Coordinates of C-alpha atoms in Angstrom, one line a residue:
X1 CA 91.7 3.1 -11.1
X2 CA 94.3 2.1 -8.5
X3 CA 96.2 5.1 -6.6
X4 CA 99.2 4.9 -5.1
X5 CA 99.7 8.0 -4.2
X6 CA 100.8 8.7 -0.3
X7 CA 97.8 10.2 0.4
X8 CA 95.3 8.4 -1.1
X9 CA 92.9 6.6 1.1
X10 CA 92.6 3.3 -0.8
X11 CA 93.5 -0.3 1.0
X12 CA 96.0 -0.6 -1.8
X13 CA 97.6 2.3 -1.8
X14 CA 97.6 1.7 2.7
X15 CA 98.8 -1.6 1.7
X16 CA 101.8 -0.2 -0.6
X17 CA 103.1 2.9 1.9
X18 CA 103.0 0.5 4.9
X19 CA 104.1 -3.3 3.9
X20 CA 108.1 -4.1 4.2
X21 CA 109.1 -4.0 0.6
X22 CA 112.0 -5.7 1.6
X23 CA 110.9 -8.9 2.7
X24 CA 108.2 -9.0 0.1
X25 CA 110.7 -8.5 -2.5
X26 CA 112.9 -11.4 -1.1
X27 CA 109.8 -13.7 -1.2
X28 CA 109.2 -13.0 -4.9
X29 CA 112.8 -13.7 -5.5
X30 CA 113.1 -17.0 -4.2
X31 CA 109.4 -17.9 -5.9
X32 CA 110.9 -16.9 -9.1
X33 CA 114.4 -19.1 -8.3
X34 CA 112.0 -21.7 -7.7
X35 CA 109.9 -21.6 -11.0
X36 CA 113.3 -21.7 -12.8
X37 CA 114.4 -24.8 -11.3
X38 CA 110.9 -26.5 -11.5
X39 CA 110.7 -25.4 -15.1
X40 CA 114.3 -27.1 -15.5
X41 CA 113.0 -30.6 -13.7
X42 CA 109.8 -30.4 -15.6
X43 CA 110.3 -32.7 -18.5
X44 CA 112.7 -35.4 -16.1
X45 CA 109.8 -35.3 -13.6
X46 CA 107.3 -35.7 -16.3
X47 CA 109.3 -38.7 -17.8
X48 CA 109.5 -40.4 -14.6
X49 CA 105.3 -40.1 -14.0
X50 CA 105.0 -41.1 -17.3
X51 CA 102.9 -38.0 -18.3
X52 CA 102.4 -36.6 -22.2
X53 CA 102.9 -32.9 -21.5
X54 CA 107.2 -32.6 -20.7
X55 CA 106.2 -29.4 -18.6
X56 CA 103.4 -30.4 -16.4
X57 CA 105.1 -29.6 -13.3
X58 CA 105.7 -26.1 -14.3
X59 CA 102.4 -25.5 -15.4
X60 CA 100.4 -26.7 -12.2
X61 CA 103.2 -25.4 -10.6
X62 CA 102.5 -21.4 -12.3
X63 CA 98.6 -22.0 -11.0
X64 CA 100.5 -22.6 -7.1
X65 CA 102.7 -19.2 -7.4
X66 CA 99.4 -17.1 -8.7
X67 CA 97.5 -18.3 -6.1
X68 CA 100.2 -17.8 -3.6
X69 CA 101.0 -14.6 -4.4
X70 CA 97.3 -13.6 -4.2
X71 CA 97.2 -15.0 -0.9
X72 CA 100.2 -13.6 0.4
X73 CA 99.0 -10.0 -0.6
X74 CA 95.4 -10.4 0.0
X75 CA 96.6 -11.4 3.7
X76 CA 99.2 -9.1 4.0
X77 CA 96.6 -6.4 4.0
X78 CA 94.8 -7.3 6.9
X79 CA 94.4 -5.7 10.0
X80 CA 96.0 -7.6 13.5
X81 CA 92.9 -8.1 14.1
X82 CA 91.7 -9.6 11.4
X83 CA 94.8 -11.9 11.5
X84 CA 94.2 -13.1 14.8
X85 CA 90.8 -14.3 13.6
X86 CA 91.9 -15.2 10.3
X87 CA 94.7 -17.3 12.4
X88 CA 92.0 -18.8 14.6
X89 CA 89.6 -20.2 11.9
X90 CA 92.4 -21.7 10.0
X91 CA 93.9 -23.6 12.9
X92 CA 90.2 -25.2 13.3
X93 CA 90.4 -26.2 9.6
X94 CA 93.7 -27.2 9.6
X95 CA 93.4 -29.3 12.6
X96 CA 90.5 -31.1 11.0
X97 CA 92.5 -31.4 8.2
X98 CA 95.3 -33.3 10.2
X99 CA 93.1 -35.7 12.0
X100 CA 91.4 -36.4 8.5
X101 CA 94.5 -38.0 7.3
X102 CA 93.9 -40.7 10.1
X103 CA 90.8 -41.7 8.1
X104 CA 91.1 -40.8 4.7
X105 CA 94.7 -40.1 4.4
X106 CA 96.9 -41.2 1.6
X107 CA 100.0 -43.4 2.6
X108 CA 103.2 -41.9 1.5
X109 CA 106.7 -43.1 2.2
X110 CA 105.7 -44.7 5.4
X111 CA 103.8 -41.6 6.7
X112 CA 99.6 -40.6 5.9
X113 CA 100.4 -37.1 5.8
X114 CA 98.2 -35.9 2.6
X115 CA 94.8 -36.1 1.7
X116 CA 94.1 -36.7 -2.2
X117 CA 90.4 -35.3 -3.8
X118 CA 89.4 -34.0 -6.8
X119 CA 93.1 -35.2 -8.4
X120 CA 94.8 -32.5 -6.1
X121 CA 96.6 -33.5 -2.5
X122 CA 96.7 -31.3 0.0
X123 CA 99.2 -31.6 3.2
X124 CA 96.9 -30.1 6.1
X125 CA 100.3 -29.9 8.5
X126 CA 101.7 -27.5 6.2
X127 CA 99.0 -25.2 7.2
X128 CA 98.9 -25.7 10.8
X129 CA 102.5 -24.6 11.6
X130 CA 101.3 -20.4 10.6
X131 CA 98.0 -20.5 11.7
X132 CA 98.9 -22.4 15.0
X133 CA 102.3 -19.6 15.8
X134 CA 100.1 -17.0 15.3
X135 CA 97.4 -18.3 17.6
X136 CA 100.0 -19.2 20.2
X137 CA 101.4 -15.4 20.1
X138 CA 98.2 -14.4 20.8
X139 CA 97.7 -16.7 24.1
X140 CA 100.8 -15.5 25.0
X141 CA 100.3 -11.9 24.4
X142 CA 96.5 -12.6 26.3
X143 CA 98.4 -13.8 29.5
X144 CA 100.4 -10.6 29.7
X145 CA 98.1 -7.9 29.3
X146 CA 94.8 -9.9 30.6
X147 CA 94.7 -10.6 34.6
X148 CA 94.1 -14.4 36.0
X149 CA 93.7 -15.2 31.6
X150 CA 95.7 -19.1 31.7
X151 CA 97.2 -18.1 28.5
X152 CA 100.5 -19.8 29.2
X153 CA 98.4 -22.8 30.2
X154 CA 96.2 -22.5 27.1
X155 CA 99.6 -22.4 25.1
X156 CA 100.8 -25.5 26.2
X157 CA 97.7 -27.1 26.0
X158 CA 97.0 -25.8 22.4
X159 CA 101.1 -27.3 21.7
X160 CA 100.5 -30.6 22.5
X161 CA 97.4 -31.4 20.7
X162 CA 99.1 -30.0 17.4
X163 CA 102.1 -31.8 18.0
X164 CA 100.6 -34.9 19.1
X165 CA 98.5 -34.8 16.1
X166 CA 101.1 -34.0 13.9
X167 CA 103.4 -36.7 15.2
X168 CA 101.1 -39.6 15.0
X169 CA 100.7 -39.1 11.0
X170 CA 103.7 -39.8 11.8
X171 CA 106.0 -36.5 10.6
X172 CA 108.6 -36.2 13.3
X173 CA 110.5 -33.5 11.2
X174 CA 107.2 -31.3 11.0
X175 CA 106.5 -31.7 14.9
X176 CA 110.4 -30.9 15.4
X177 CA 110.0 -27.9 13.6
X178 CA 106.7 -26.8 15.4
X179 CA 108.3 -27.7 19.0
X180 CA 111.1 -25.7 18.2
X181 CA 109.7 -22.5 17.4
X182 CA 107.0 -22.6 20.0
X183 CA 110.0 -23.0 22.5
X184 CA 111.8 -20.0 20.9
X185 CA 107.9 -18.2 21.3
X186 CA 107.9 -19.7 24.9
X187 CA 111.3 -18.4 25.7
X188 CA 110.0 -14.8 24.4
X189 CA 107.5 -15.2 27.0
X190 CA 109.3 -16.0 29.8
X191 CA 108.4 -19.6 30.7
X192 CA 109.6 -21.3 33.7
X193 CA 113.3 -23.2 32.9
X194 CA 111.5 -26.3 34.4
X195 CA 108.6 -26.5 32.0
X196 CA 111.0 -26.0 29.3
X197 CA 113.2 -28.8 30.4
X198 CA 110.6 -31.1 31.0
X199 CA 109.0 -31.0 27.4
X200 CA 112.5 -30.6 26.0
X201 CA 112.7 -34.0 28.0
X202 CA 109.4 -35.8 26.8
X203 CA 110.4 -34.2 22.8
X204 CA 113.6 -36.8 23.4
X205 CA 111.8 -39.4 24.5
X206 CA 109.5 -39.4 21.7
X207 CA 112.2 -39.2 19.2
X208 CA 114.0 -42.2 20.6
X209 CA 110.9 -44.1 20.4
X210 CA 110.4 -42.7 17.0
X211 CA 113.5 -44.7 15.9
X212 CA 112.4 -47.9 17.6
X213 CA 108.9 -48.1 16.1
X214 CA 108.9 -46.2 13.4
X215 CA 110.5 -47.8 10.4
X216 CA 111.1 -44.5 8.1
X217 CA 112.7 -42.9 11.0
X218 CA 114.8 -45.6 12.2
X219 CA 116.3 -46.2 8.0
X220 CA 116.6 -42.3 7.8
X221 CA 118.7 -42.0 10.8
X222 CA 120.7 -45.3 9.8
X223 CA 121.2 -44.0 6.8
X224 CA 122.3 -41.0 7.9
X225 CA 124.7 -42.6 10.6
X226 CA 126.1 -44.5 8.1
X227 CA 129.9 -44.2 7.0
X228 CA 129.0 -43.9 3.6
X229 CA 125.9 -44.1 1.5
X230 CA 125.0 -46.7 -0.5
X231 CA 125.0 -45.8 -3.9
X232 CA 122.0 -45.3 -5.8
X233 CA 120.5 -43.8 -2.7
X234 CA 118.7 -40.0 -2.9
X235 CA 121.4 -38.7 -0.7
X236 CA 124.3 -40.5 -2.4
X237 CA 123.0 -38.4 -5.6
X238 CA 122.3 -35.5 -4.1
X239 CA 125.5 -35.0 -2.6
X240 CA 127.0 -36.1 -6.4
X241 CA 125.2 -33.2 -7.8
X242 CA 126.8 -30.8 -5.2
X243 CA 130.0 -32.1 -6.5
X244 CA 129.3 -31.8 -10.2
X245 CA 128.0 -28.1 -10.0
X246 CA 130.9 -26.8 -8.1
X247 CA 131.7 -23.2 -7.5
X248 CA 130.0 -22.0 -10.9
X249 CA 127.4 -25.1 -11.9
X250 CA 127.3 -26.7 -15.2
X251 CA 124.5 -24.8 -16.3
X252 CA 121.1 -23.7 -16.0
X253 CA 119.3 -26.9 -17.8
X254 CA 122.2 -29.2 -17.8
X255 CA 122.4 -30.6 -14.8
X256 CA 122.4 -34.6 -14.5
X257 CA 120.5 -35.0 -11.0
X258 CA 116.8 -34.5 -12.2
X259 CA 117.3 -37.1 -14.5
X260 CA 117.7 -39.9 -11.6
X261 CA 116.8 -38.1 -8.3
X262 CA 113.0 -38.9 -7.8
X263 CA 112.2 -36.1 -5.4
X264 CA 114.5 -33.4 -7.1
X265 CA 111.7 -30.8 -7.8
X266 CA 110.8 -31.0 -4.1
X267 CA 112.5 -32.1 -1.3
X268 CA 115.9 -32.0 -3.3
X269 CA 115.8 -29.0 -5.4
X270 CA 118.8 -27.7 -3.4
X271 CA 121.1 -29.9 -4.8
X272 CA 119.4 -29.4 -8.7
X273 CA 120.5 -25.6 -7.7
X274 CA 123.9 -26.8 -6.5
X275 CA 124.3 -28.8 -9.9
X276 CA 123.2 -26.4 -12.1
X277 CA 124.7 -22.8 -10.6
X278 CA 126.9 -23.6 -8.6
X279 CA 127.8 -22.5 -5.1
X280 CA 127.0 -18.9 -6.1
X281 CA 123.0 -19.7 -6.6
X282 CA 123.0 -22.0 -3.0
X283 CA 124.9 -19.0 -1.4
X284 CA 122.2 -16.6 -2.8
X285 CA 119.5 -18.8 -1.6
X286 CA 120.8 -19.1 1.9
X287 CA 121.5 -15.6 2.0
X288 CA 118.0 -14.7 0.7
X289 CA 116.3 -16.9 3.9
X290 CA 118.5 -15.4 6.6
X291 CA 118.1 -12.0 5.1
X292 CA 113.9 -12.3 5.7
X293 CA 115.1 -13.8 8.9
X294 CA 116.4 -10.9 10.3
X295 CA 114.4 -8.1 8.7
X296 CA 111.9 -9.8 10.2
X297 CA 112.8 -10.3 13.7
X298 CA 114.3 -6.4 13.8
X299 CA 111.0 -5.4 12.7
X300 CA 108.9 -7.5 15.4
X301 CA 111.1 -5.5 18.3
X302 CA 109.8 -2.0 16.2
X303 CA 106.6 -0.7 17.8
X304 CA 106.8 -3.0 21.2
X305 CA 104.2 -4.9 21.4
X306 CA 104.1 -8.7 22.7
X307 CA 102.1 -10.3 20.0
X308 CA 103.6 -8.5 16.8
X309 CA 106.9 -9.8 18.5
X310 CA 105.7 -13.6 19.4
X311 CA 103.9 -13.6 16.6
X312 CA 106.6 -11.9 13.7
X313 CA 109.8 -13.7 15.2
X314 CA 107.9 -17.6 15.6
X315 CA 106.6 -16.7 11.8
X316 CA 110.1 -16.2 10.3
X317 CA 111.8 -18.7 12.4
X318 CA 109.6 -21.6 10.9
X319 CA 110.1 -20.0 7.8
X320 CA 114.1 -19.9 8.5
X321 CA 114.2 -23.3 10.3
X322 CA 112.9 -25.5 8.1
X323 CA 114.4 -23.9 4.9
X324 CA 117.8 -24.7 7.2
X325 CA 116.1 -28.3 7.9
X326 CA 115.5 -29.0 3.5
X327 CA 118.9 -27.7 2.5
X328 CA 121.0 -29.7 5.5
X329 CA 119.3 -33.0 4.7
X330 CA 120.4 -32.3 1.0
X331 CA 124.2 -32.1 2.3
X332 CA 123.6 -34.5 4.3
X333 CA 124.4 -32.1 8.0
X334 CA 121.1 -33.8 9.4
X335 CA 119.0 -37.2 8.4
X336 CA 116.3 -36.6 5.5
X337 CA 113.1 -35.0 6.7
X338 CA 110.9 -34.6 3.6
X339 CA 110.3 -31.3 4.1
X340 CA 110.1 -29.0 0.9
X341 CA 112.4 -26.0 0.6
X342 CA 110.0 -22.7 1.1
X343 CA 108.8 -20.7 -1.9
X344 CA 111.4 -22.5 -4.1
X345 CA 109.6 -26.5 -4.1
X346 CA 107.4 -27.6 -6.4
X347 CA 104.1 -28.5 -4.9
X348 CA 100.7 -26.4 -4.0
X349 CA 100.6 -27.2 -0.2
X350 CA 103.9 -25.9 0.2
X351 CA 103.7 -23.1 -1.6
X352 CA 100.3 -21.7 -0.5
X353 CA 101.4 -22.6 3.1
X354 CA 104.7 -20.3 2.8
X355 CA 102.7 -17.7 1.3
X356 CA 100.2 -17.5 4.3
X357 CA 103.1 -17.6 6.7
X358 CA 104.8 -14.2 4.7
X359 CA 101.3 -12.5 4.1
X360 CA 101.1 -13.0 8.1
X361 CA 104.3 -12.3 8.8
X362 CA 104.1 -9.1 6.0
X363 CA 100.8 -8.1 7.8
X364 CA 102.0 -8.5 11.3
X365 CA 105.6 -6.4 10.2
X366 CA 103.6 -3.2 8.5
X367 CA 104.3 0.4 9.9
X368 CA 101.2 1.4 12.0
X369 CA 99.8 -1.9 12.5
X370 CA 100.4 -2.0 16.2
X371 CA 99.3 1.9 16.4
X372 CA 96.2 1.0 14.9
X373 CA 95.4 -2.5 17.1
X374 CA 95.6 -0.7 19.7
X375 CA 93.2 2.5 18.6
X376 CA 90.7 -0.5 17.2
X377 CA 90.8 -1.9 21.1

């Protein structure tokens, strides 16, 4: 029997006294907004993939949050150290996994970004942006404390093959959203205004020839550029459902979007909540993401120590960043990315991926976890 009692010795009962219940809460809240929304595309989605059972998507979707919330806890018990390592091995299989879409990888939208086995597809970059933050803060953290170790060099290195790898799928929005929280990490760290200028220089140059030569980008961004969209289009209809819902929505179920936006349970399910609630549900969900945003960065400048910091605030800003990348591309304040929305899409890679980056980031936050990295060596 379970004890969570202050001084019981359990894991669980460690687990409970020390984990921030704040930011754990928060998590749960927006999984639960985003079961309600999937549950209300369900039956539209279905429809459109031609599937018997009207809530498939929900269902698979109820396997994703068990499994994420099991992996968020499960990892938000471990030790730094155990993080660290658990951080290192993923990278290595997550890597793998993104230079196996080369090969294997199914074709999507102009970009071989997932790999499809056993009926299930899995999106390995997903998983690389926690595991690879977390591996950067410790190089970082290394060069500090351990004379002549090249951890700044290491870190660079380490950057450039993931977003090399990442880019050449190609997902410009995910290696955007990689290069800009190792910058934020690298600014942490002190690194030299030239370095940062110079890659800040190369990441341009790569966009531009992004638009040239890739045609997904370049019909995104002309899209986007565009004096108006055309009509018909996903962000024509997106912005429509903003404009429908209003200050108070039409209701949770009624909304009209789902039934003609193809990516509304995923990268769109912003504007299903805009529709459907109103601007009271998108203020909540904003509110929620900056909320874990800066609980978590206050509690990486707690105990003072180097990795917990690198590591905590590059954790919540990927987590803040590209929940700020989903819901601007749904009003239309940047060019579509197809990134999900965190904790609230439908789909397992996103979801298990979110929930590694808060059991990290839940892990790397607790009370006494510094205290006790440093008594363990």
């Amino acid at each position: 029997m379970f004890s969570f009692a202050r001084h019981s010795k359990s894991k669980i009962s460690n687990w409970w006294w020390t984990v921030d219940k704040v930011s754990f809460s928060l998590a749960v809240f927006l999984i639960f907004i985003g079961a309600m929304l999937v549950l209300s595309a369900s039956p539209s989605a279905a429809h459109r993939d031609r599937l018997a059972d009207d809530f498939a998507f929900i269902k698979k979707q109820g396997v994703f949050i068990f499994m994420g919330l099991v992996l968020m806890i499960g990892v938000s018990m471990q030790s730094l150290r155990t993080i660290r390592r658990l951080a290192v091995f993923g990278f290595l299989c997550a890597f793998a996994g993104v230079v196996l879409t080369y090969v294997v990888g199914d074709a999507t939208k102009g970009a071989a970004r997932w790999i499809k086995f056993a009926g299930f597809s899995l999106q390995p970059s997903e998983f690389i942006k926690p595991v690879f933050i977390v591996v950067t803060a410790w190089l970082l953290d290394a060069n500090k404390r351990i004379e002549d170790f090249p951890g700044m060099t290491l870190a660079v290195g380490l950057f450039l093959l993931t977003a090399l790898s990442v880019f050449g799928q190609p997902d410009l929005g995910m290696t955007v959203l990689i290069s800009g929280v190792w910058a934020l990490q690298m600014v942490w760290a002190g690194i030299p205004v030239w370095l940062i200028m110079t890659l800040f220089s190369a990441g341009l140059v790569l966009v531009t020839g992004s638009y040239f030569f890739l045609a997904h980008v370049r019909d995104r961004i002309d899209r986007f550029l565009a004096s108006e969209n055309e009509i018909g289009s996903q962000i024509q209809k997106s912005m429509d459902a903003f404009a429908n819902g209003n200050l108070l929505g039409r209701g949770p179920g009624e909304g009209y979007v789902k039934m003609t936006l193809p990516d509304v349970h995923t990268d769109f399910i912003f504007a299903l909540a805009g529709e459907e609630c109103g601007v009271w549900l998108t203020t909540i969900i904003v509110a929620t993401f900056a909320a874990i945003v800066v609980r978590s960065m206050t509690l990486s400048m707690r105990d003072n120590n180097l990795f917990v910091m690198y590591a905590a605030s590059g954790l919540a800003a990927s987590l803040g960043g590209q929940a700020i990348v989903n819901m601007c591309s749904a009003l239309q304040l940047m060019p579509a990315k197809g990134m999900t929305l965190p904790f609230v899409s439908y789909g397992g890679s996103s979801m298990l991926a979110s929930c590694l980056a808060m059991g990290m980031l839940l892990a790397i936050t607790r009370k006494n976890a510094a205290a006790e990295d440093k008594d363990n060596g």
